C-alpha positions as YAML, in Angstrom:
chain: A
units: angstrom
residues:
- id: 1
  name: MET
  ca: [172.16, 73.58, 131.66]
- id: 2
  name: LEU
  ca: [173.88, 76.43, 129.81]
- id: 3
  name: ARG
  ca: [171.45, 75.98, 126.93]
- id: 4
  name: ILE
  ca: [168.40, 76.30, 129.22]
- id: 5
  name: LEU
  ca: [169.91, 79.35, 130.91]
- id: 6
  name: SER
  ca: [170.53, 80.97, 127.52]
- id: 7
  name: VAL
  ca: [166.94, 80.33, 126.42]
- id: 8
  name: LEU
  ca: [165.55, 81.76, 129.68]
- id: 9
  name: LEU
  ca: [167.77, 84.83, 129.37]
- id: 10
  name: ALA
  ca: [166.58, 85.40, 125.77]
- id: 11
  name: ILE
  ca: [162.95, 85.10, 126.85]
- id: 12
  name: ALA
  ca: [163.50, 87.54, 129.74]
- id: 13
  name: VAL
  ca: [165.11, 90.08, 127.43]
- id: 14
  name: GLY
  ca: [162.29, 89.66, 124.92]
- id: 15
  name: ILE
  ca: [159.60, 90.15, 127.55]
- id: 16
  name: SER
  ca: [161.30, 93.21, 129.01]
- id: 17
  name: ALA
  ca: [161.41, 94.79, 125.53]
- id: 18
  name: CYS
  ca: [157.60, 94.51, 125.38]
- id: 19
  name: ALA
  ca: [157.05, 96.51, 128.55]
- id: 20
  name: PRO
  ca: [155.40, 99.88, 127.90]
- id: 21
  name: THR
  ca: [157.60, 102.92, 128.26]
- id: 22
  name: ALA
  ca: [156.37, 105.97, 130.07]
- id: 23
  name: PRO
  ca: [156.04, 109.11, 127.92]
- id: 24
  name: LYS
  ca: [158.53, 111.87, 128.57]
- id: 25
  name: MET
  ca: [156.93, 114.54, 130.71]
- id: 26
  name: GLY
  ca: [157.28, 118.29, 130.47]
- id: 27
  name: ALA
  ca: [157.64, 120.77, 133.35]
- id: 28
  name: ASP
  ca: [153.85, 121.18, 133.37]
- id: 29
  name: GLY
  ca: [153.36, 117.46, 134.09]
- id: 30
  name: LYS
  ca: [151.89, 116.79, 130.65]
- id: 31
  name: PRO
  ca: [153.48, 114.43, 128.11]
- id: 32
  name: LEU
  ca: [155.84, 116.18, 125.72]
- id: 33
  name: PRO
  ca: [154.43, 116.37, 122.19]
- id: 34
  name: LYS
  ca: [155.96, 114.31, 119.43]
- id: 35
  name: ALA
  ca: [156.78, 116.09, 116.21]
- id: 36
  name: TYR
  ca: [154.35, 115.40, 113.38]
- id: 37
  name: ARG
  ca: [156.55, 114.37, 110.46]
- id: 38
  name: ILE
  ca: [155.43, 115.00, 106.89]
- id: 39
  name: ASN
  ca: [156.76, 113.09, 103.88]
- id: 40
  name: ARG
  ca: [156.78, 114.69, 100.44]
- id: 41
  name: SER
  ca: [154.47, 111.94, 99.21]
- id: 42
  name: ASP
  ca: [151.85, 113.06, 101.77]
- id: 43
  name: THR
  ca: [151.25, 116.50, 100.21]
- id: 44
  name: GLY
  ca: [148.09, 115.62, 98.28]
- id: 45
  name: LYS
  ca: [146.66, 113.58, 101.15]
- id: 46
  name: ILE
  ca: [147.21, 116.39, 103.65]
- id: 47
  name: GLN
  ca: [145.81, 119.11, 101.38]
- id: 48
  name: PHE
  ca: [142.67, 117.12, 100.60]
- id: 49
  name: ARG
  ca: [142.23, 116.05, 104.24]
- id: 50
  name: MET
  ca: [142.31, 119.75, 105.18]
- id: 51
  name: LEU
  ca: [139.94, 120.66, 102.34]
- id: 52
  name: ASP
  ca: [137.47, 117.95, 103.40]
- id: 53
  name: SER
  ca: [137.69, 119.07, 107.04]
- id: 54
  name: VAL
  ca: [137.22, 122.75, 106.21]
- id: 55
  name: ASN
  ca: [134.25, 121.93, 103.97]
- id: 56
  name: ALA
  ca: [132.67, 119.75, 106.67]
- id: 57
  name: LEU
  ca: [132.97, 122.65, 109.12]
- id: 58
  name: ARG
  ca: [131.64, 125.13, 106.57]
- id: 59
  name: GLN
  ca: [128.68, 122.95, 105.63]
- id: 60
  name: ALA
  ca: [127.84, 122.25, 109.28]
- id: 61
  name: SER
  ca: [127.69, 126.04, 109.76]
- id: 62
  name: GLY
  ca: [125.52, 126.59, 106.67]
- id: 63
  name: HIS
  ca: [128.26, 127.85, 104.33]
- id: 64
  name: ALA
  ca: [129.08, 126.73, 100.78]
- id: 65
  name: ALA
  ca: [132.00, 124.41, 100.17]
- id: 66
  name: VAL
  ca: [135.30, 125.78, 98.85]
- id: 67
  name: ALA
  ca: [137.59, 124.31, 96.18]
- id: 68
  name: LEU
  ca: [141.33, 123.76, 96.47]
- id: 69
  name: ASN
  ca: [143.07, 126.26, 94.19]
- id: 70
  name: PRO
  ca: [146.63, 125.69, 92.89]
- id: 71
  name: GLN
  ca: [147.42, 129.42, 92.76]
- id: 72
  name: LEU
  ca: [146.38, 129.90, 96.37]
- id: 73
  name: ASN
  ca: [148.36, 126.76, 97.29]
- id: 74
  name: ALA
  ca: [151.44, 128.38, 95.72]
- id: 75
  name: ALA
  ca: [150.89, 131.63, 97.65]
- id: 76
  name: ALA
  ca: [150.48, 129.64, 100.89]
- id: 77
  name: ALA
  ca: [153.64, 127.59, 100.22]
- id: 78
  name: THR
  ca: [155.69, 130.72, 99.54]
- id: 79
  name: HIS
  ca: [154.53, 132.33, 102.76]
- id: 80
  name: SER
  ca: [155.09, 129.20, 104.88]
- id: 81
  name: ARG
  ca: [158.71, 128.98, 103.73]
- id: 82
  name: ASP
  ca: [159.19, 132.71, 104.25]
- id: 83
  name: MET
  ca: [157.84, 132.59, 107.81]
- id: 84
  name: SER
  ca: [160.42, 129.88, 108.54]
- id: 85
  name: VAL
  ca: [163.20, 132.08, 107.16]
- id: 86
  name: GLN
  ca: [161.98, 134.98, 109.33]
- id: 87
  name: ASN
  ca: [161.42, 132.60, 112.27]
- id: 88
  name: ARG
  ca: [158.14, 134.24, 113.21]
- id: 89
  name: PRO
  ca: [154.50, 133.64, 112.37]
- id: 90
  name: TRP
  ca: [153.07, 136.78, 110.87]
- id: 91
  name: HIS
  ca: [151.23, 137.87, 107.75]
- id: 92
  name: PHE
  ca: [153.99, 139.91, 106.11]
- id: 93
  name: GLY
  ca: [156.74, 138.50, 103.92]
- id: 94
  name: SER
  ca: [160.42, 139.24, 104.41]
- id: 95
  name: ASP
  ca: [160.11, 141.55, 101.39]
- id: 96
  name: GLY
  ca: [157.22, 143.43, 103.02]
- id: 97
  name: SER
  ca: [154.58, 141.59, 100.96]
- id: 98
  name: SER
  ca: [151.05, 141.20, 102.24]
- id: 99
  name: PRO
  ca: [148.67, 138.29, 101.62]
- id: 100
  name: ILE
  ca: [147.10, 140.39, 98.82]
- id: 101
  name: ASP
  ca: [150.52, 140.87, 97.19]
- id: 102
  name: ARG
  ca: [151.21, 137.12, 97.35]
- id: 103
  name: ILE
  ca: [147.95, 136.04, 95.69]
- id: 104
  name: THR
  ca: [148.45, 138.71, 92.99]
- id: 105
  name: ARG
  ca: [151.99, 137.45, 92.30]
- id: 106
  name: VAL
  ca: [150.75, 133.90, 91.66]
- id: 107
  name: GLY
  ca: [148.06, 135.19, 89.27]
- id: 108
  name: TYR
  ca: [144.99, 134.50, 91.37]
- id: 109
  name: PRO
  ca: [142.15, 136.42, 89.68]
- id: 110
  name: GLY
  ca: [139.86, 136.73, 92.73]
- id: 111
  name: LYS
  ca: [140.02, 138.75, 95.91]
- id: 112
  name: LEU
  ca: [141.58, 137.74, 99.19]
- id: 113
  name: VAL
  ca: [139.12, 136.71, 101.89]
- id: 114
  name: GLY
  ca: [141.77, 136.05, 104.52]
- id: 115
  name: GLU
  ca: [144.81, 134.12, 105.62]
- id: 116
  name: THR
  ca: [145.43, 131.97, 108.68]
- id: 117
  name: ILE
  ca: [148.91, 130.97, 109.82]
- id: 118
  name: SER
  ca: [150.48, 128.85, 112.51]
- id: 119
  name: GLU
  ca: [153.86, 127.81, 113.88]
- id: 120
  name: THR
  ca: [153.58, 124.40, 115.53]
- id: 121
  name: TYR
  ca: [154.69, 120.78, 115.75]
- id: 122
  name: GLU
  ca: [151.07, 119.58, 115.44]
- id: 123
  name: SER
  ca: [149.17, 118.01, 112.56]
- id: 124
  name: GLU
  ca: [147.01, 119.91, 110.10]
- id: 125
  name: LEU
  ca: [143.83, 118.77, 111.86]
- id: 126
  name: GLU
  ca: [145.09, 119.84, 115.29]
- id: 127
  name: THR
  ca: [146.03, 123.17, 113.73]
- id: 128
  name: LEU
  ca: [142.58, 123.53, 112.16]
- id: 129
  name: ALA
  ca: [140.99, 122.83, 115.55]
- id: 130
  name: ALA
  ca: [143.13, 125.57, 117.12]
- id: 131
  name: TRP
  ca: [142.14, 127.98, 114.33]
- id: 132
  name: MET
  ca: [138.46, 127.18, 114.88]
- id: 133
  name: ASP
  ca: [138.87, 128.03, 118.59]
- id: 134
  name: GLN
  ca: [139.92, 131.60, 117.76]
- id: 135
  name: PRO
  ca: [137.25, 134.05, 116.54]
- id: 136
  name: ASP
  ca: [139.46, 135.84, 113.97]
- id: 137
  name: THR
  ca: [140.76, 132.70, 112.24]
- id: 138
  name: ARG
  ca: [137.38, 130.97, 112.52]
- id: 139
  name: ARG
  ca: [135.83, 133.94, 110.73]
- id: 140
  name: VAL
  ca: [138.28, 133.53, 107.81]
- id: 141
  name: ILE
  ca: [137.58, 129.80, 107.47]
- id: 142
  name: LEU
  ca: [133.80, 130.23, 107.59]
- id: 143
  name: ASP
  ca: [133.54, 133.46, 105.55]
- id: 144
  name: ASP
  ca: [130.52, 133.42, 103.20]
- id: 145
  name: ASP
  ca: [132.50, 135.05, 100.38]
- id: 146
  name: ALA
  ca: [135.13, 132.28, 100.25]
- id: 147
  name: ARG
  ca: [134.99, 130.08, 97.16]
- id: 148
  name: ASN
  ca: [138.60, 128.89, 96.96]
- id: 149
  name: MET
  ca: [141.21, 127.70, 99.42]
- id: 150
  name: GLY
  ca: [144.96, 127.35, 99.32]
- id: 151
  name: PHE
  ca: [146.80, 125.32, 101.91]
- id: 152
  name: ALA
  ca: [150.50, 124.60, 102.30]
- id: 153
  name: TRP
  ca: [153.29, 124.31, 104.85]
- id: 154
  name: PHE
  ca: [157.01, 124.22, 105.36]
- id: 155
  name: GLN
  ca: [158.53, 121.76, 107.81]
- id: 156
  name: GLU
  ca: [161.96, 122.46, 109.27]
- id: 157
  name: ARG
  ca: [164.47, 119.68, 109.96]
- id: 158
  name: GLY
  ca: [163.69, 119.86, 113.68]
- id: 159
  name: GLY
  ca: [160.02, 119.16, 112.97]
- id: 160
  name: LYS
  ca: [158.52, 122.64, 113.38]
- id: 161
  name: ILE
  ca: [155.79, 123.26, 110.81]
- id: 162
  name: TRP
  ca: [154.75, 126.62, 109.40]
- id: 163
  name: TRP
  ca: [151.15, 126.27, 108.17]
- id: 164
  name: THR
  ca: [149.37, 128.76, 105.89]
- id: 165
  name: LEU
  ca: [145.73, 128.63, 104.77]
- id: 166
  name: VAL
  ca: [144.50, 131.23, 102.28]
- id: 167
  name: MET
  ca: [140.84, 131.81, 101.41]
- id: 168
  name: GLY
  ca: [139.82, 133.65, 98.25]
- id: 169
  name: GLU
  ca: [136.63, 134.76, 96.50]
...
């Protein structure tokens, strides 16, 4: 009898563990977002996923594709980390540097087309969608003069991500 009771108890516990859990809700009644976690090994995948997505959007709008540029990637990475240090999303570095200063420092030979930035817990594709919804950042991404793209981020321990996309001629 004890054996049967033990088996039934184990089955009941197992079945209850399979029950779906309700998402945690925010004050607005919507589910709270989960932090998008990035592993170091994902860097190449994320950069090329963003490049492919940007090029798909550009081509759908009649614009030439852009190439991923390591110098612009370096400028974007520097700025993403710096925005985290400053704890604010803006286009100026803690040393007063502008996007033009940053691409010059990394030795990029072309001109700056523009820079888009974001502070979020969302993925790169959700961030790109948000950028495409805003006229000023959409204009940077779809600019006819753009030939190269740099894309990088810095993720804090708590999950917040500082994204930077740089477009150059």
